[in-house]
Amino acid sequence: MAQSSDVSSVESVYFPIYSFLLYYSPCCCCSLPRPLSGIPSIKDAVWEFLLGCYDPDSTFDERTKLKNLRRYVCTVILDCSNHKLTFEMGIREQYAAWKEECKTMVPVVGSGTRSLWLLFLKMGNQLMNLLLKIKVSSSKTLLKTRGSSPMDALLASDRGFSAGLDVARTDRHLSFYEDGGNQSNLWDVLAIYTWLNLDIGYVQGVNDIRSPVIILFEDEADAFWCFERAMRRLRENIRATATSMGVQTQLGVLSQVIKTVDPRPDQHLEDLDGVEYLFAIRMSMVVFRREFSFLDTLYLWELMWAMEYNPNMFATYEELEDRNNNNNDTADDPKLLKRFGKFERKYVNSGKNERHSNTIAVFVVASVLQTKNKRLLKEAKGLDDVVQILGDIAGNLDGKKAYKEALKIHEKFLKEANRQ
């Protein structure tokens, strides 16, 4: 059962973001995590703030109004054929309209029944193998054609098929997904998000990002918007072309970090023709969902979001020109600067205008690799060995230790980089 948001008494007055950050520790500026001492019932509200769903200076009434009236401004929606966007509609009503649009093309969307592909999964390998052979034609029979709608192309494609299979595999160990309706909700949101973001489409692993959000939020529409904002942080990582993957930029930074703090494993990986660090793609793309336990993953996510918090996110996402790109002005105001997360504050102080790629996630990946340095140097004779060694860590790492080590690596990287 998703947690409810008992925040009416808490949010009845002005409630700036730094108050929410107290959820994470007694001092939101601390460099190391402290025992959590917050209010679990407002966890979903905290996520909405940290991910830029709301203006940090907004009041409870303003946020309530925004939740009902906010218009969706993602430019890819405007490119969707056969889809008329009604800006005056409330956020829940707009999501419901999109869902109904999908439902006219794929009846299983919103029906409480999982897609045909997922139902086949329960019927054994023989039927599954048959479906693999006829997946495109089978999926087309589900459609009620409406011209050249993007949803038609999506659900008749391999990507739509892949999304259906991934939903069935998502967090099977959690009792939450014993309820088929919850799996159905996961599928609905993934399908609609993919439809609205055809420039990226569905990428394997997005279901792992979506799952914790749907567990946390009771309202499916609220969960969709929080997920959409979470994906803003990951869009460039999962974007891919025929010749490149967006995550390669982050992997390039990872290579620099490893080479700077400890050249030995980097040299060994180079000898194995693994200098591009492609074996770390999964960690970067699904943000540690496979390497850490479910709870430790959320712990790391929340720490990263808090440390990298930028109060201008909302303005940037909503394309508010008067408040967009004002980091340089903030750097001159100590009071405003305190509202940034500690990691983001360092970035703002540096005076850089371009978005940085050396996020905390890069250093967490580096800390994970460091735990296996000895084995990599001793046992890895090829990239297959590297993949196997890293595969053995799944679910066996401590999130707090990894985070502490990541901060140490970050400090060492900065010192070494300044010397060069």
Coordinates of C-alpha atoms in Angstrom, one line a residue, residues 81-83 104-106 143-153:
S81 CA 0.1 13.7 -33.7
N82 CA -3.6 13.2 -33.0
H83 CA -3.2 14.6 -29.5
T104 CA -8.7 3.7 -27.0
M105 CA -5.7 2.2 -28.8
V106 CA -4.8 -0.5 -26.2
L143 CA -4.7 -1.6 -31.3
K144 CA -7.7 0.3 -32.3
T145 CA -6.1 2.3 -35.1
R146 CA -6.3 6.1 -34.8
G147 CA -4.4 7.5 -37.8
S148 CA -0.7 7.8 -37.2
S149 CA -0.7 8.2 -33.4
P150 CA 2.7 7.7 -31.9
M151 CA 1.2 5.2 -29.5
D152 CA 0.5 2.9 -32.4
A153 CA 4.1 2.8 -33.4

